[in-house]
XYZ file of C-alpha atoms in Angstrom:
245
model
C 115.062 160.420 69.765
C 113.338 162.411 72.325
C 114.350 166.523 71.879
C 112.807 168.614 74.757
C 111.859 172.355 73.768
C 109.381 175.388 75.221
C 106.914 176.896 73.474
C 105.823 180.368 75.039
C 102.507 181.937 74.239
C 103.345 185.786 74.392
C 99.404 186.368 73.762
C 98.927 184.326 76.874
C 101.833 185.639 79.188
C 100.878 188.535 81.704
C 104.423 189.305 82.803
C 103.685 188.470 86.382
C 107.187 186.847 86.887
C 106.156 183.749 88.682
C 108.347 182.227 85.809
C 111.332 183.788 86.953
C 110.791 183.098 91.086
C 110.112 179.439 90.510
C 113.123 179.102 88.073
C 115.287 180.861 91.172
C 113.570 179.408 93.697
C 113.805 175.775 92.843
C 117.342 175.467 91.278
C 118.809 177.500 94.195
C 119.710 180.915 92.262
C 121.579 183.673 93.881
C 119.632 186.881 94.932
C 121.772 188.563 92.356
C 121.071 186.223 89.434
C 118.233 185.268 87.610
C 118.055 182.937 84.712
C 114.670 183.786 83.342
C 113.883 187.416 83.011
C 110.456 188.686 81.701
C 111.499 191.537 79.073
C 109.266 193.920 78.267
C 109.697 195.205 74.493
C 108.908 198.950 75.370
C 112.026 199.452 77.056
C 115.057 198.213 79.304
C 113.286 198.367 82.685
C 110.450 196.222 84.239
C 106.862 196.638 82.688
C 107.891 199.444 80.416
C 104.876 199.742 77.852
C 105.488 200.602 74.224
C 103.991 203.645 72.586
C 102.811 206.866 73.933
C 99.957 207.895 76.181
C 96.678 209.407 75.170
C 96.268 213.173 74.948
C 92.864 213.365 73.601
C 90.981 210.941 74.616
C 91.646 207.916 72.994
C 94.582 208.987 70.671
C 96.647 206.856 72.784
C 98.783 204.069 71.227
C 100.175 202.315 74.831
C 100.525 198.311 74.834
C 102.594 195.775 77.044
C 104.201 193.472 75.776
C 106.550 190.860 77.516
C 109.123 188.413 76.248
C 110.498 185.307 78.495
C 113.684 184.870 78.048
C 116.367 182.234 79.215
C 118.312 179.754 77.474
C 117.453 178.769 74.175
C 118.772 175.979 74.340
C 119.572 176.064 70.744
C 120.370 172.839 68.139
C 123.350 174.921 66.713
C 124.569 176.341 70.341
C 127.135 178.917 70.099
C 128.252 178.215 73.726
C 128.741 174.678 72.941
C 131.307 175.690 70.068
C 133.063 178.464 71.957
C 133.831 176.544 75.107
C 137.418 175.762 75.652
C 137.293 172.577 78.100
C 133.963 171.543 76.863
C 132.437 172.399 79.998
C 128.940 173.229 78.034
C 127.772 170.331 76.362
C 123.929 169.728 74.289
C 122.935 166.456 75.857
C 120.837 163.730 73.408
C 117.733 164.897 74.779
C 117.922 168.321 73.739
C 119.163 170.122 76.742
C 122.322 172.333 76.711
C 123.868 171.877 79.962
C 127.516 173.006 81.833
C 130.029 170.453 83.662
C 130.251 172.900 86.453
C 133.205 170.805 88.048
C 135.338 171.654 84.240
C 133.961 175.373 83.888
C 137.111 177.623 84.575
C 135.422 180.697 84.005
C 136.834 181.935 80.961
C 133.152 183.515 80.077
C 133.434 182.668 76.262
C 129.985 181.175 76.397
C 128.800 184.364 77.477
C 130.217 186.285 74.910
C 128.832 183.781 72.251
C 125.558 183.660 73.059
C 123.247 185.638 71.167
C 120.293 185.397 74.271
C 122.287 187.114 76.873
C 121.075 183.806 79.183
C 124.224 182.799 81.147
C 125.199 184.793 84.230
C 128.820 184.678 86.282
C 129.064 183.994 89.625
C 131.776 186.525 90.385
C 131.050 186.209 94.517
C 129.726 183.353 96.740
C 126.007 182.374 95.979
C 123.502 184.535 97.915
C 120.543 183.107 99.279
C 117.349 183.143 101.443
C 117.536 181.069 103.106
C 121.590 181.556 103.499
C 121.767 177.127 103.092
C 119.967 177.363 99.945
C 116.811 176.857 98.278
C 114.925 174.180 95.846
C 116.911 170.706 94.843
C 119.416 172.251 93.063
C 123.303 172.509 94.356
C 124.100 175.974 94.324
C 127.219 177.047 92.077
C 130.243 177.837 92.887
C 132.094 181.432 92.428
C 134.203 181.622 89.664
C 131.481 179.528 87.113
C 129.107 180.446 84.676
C 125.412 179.354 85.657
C 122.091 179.365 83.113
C 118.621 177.544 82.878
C 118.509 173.670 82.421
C 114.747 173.602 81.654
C 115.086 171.965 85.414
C 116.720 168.500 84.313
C 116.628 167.385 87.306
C 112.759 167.216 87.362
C 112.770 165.766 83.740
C 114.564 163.332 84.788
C 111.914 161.981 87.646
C 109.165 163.037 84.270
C 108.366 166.207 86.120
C 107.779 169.660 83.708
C 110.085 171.859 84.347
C 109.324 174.764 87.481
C 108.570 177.735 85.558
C 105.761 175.687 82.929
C 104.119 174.757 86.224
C 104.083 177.961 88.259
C 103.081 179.835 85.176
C 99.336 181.251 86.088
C 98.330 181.808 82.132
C 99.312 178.067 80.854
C 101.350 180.104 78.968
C 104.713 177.891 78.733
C 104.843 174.150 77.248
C 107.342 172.063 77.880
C 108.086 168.621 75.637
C 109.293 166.728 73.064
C 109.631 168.477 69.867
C 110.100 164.924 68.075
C 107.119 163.706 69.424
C 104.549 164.621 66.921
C 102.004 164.233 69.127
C 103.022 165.811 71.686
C 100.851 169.555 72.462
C 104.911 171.232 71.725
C 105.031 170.085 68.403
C 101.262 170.232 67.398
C 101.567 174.091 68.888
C 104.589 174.886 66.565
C 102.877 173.110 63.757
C 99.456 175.173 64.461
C 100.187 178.364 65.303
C 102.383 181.072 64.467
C 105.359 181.019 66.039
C 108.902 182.240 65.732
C 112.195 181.646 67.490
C 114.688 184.674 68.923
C 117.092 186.094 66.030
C 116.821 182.880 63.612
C 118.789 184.834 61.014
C 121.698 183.414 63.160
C 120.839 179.916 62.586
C 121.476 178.854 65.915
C 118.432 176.924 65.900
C 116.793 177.446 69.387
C 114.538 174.763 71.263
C 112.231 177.581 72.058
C 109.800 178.913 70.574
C 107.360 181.911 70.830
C 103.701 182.107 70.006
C 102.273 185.365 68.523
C 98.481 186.424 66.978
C 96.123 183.905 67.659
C 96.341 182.753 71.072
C 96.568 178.839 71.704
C 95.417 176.354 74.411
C 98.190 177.185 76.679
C 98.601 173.590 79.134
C 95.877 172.177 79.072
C 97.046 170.299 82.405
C 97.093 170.384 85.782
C 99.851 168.559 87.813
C 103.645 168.648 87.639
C 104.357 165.499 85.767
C 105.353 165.623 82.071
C 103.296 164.992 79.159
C 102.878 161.410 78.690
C 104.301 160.339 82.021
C 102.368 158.237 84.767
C 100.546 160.771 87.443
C 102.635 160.973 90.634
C 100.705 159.802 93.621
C 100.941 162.668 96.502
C 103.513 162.265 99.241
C 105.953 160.570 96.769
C 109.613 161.048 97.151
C 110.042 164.080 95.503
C 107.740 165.523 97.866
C 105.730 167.239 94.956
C 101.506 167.129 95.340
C 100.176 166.281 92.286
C 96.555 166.127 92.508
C 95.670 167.433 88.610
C 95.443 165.030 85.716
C 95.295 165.288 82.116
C 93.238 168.296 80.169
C 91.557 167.627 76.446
């Protein structure tokens, strides 16, 4: 059974945040809301480095680290547990999506999960353009909204936005019950660890640290295993890379 999960190289990621644009950008997120946020694990605020600044020379001890972070979308979901009307649902391919149409608001997923991932529409969608961006819907107000690792474009075999915007190749996106596939061989191979797994929430995500990897090793937008897309096909998405070693 196919179980779709991220892998995020830290040792590759620059914290440029074309993660976080794409993500808004194609599913049509308010100007006020973001569902992937690059952290940075010196402080609370954008690009905050860790450590303290050289005195004498090079006594220094300044580094930057950043930390993706959007839904987990964990095997043991909190959310899923918590939700009243069953609204937030883990689909059989991994995903953890919401029923938008049976969300009432209530904000116990929110509470419950660990990740701080889901945001509240509490006014009307903002957006530049004002009818919307990307081939997402936009929400509703009154309904909680988080990342989908873009299921719509899964669903035409398309990686999700953020793996494909991502400069560094530092996001893979596939099927963690694939052997084969670069996901699992990356989780197998390198060190890797996923967000506060003394909850045992089990996330699909998981983060790469020491010895930088690969990254994707492929160009294109089409997911791992999947026929190329010829250019100019419906989805109106160019796809003029093929398949790396």
């Amino acid at each position: 059974m196919t179980d779709y999960g991220m892998v995020i190289d830290l040792e590759r990621c620059i914290g440029c945040n074309a993660c976080a644009v794409s993500c808004s950008q194609e599913n049509n997120v308010s100007l006020d809301k973001q569902w992937n946020r690059i952290l940075t694990e010196g402080g609370d605020a954008m690009d905050t480095p860790e450590g303290s600044y050289p005195e004498n020379g090079r006594d220094g001890t300044l580094s930057m680290n950043h930390l993706p972070l959007a839904c987990q979308h964990c095997d043991n979901a909190p959310c899923v547990k918590v939700c009243p009307v069953n609204a937030t649902y883990k689909r059989d391919d991994g995903i953890v999506e919401i029923d938008y149409d049976k969300c009432m608001g209530c904000r116990y997923c929110m509470s419950a999960c660990p990740y701080n991932a889901r945001v509240f529409n509490f006014d009307e969608p903002k957006t530049l353009p004002t009818d919307g961006t990307g081939n997402v819907e936009e929400r509703k107000q009154g309904v909680v909204e988080k990342c989908t690792f873009c299921s719509h474009r899964v669903e035409e075999d398309l990686d999700p936005a953020c793996t494909v915007a991502c400069p560094a190749d530092a996001r893979i996106f596939g099927d963690l019950d694939d052997e084969e596939s670069t996901a699992s061989r990356y989780v197998e191979k390198y060190e890797t660890e996923q967000l506060l797994d003394e909850l045992e929430t089990d996330p699909n995500t998981y983060y790469i640290r020491g010895e930088m990897s690969p990254g994707r090793t492929r160009s294109g937008n089409e997911l791992e295993g999947t026929e190329k897309k010829a250019v100019g096909n419906p989805n109106g998405v160019a796809t003029d890379g093929g398949d790396g070693q």
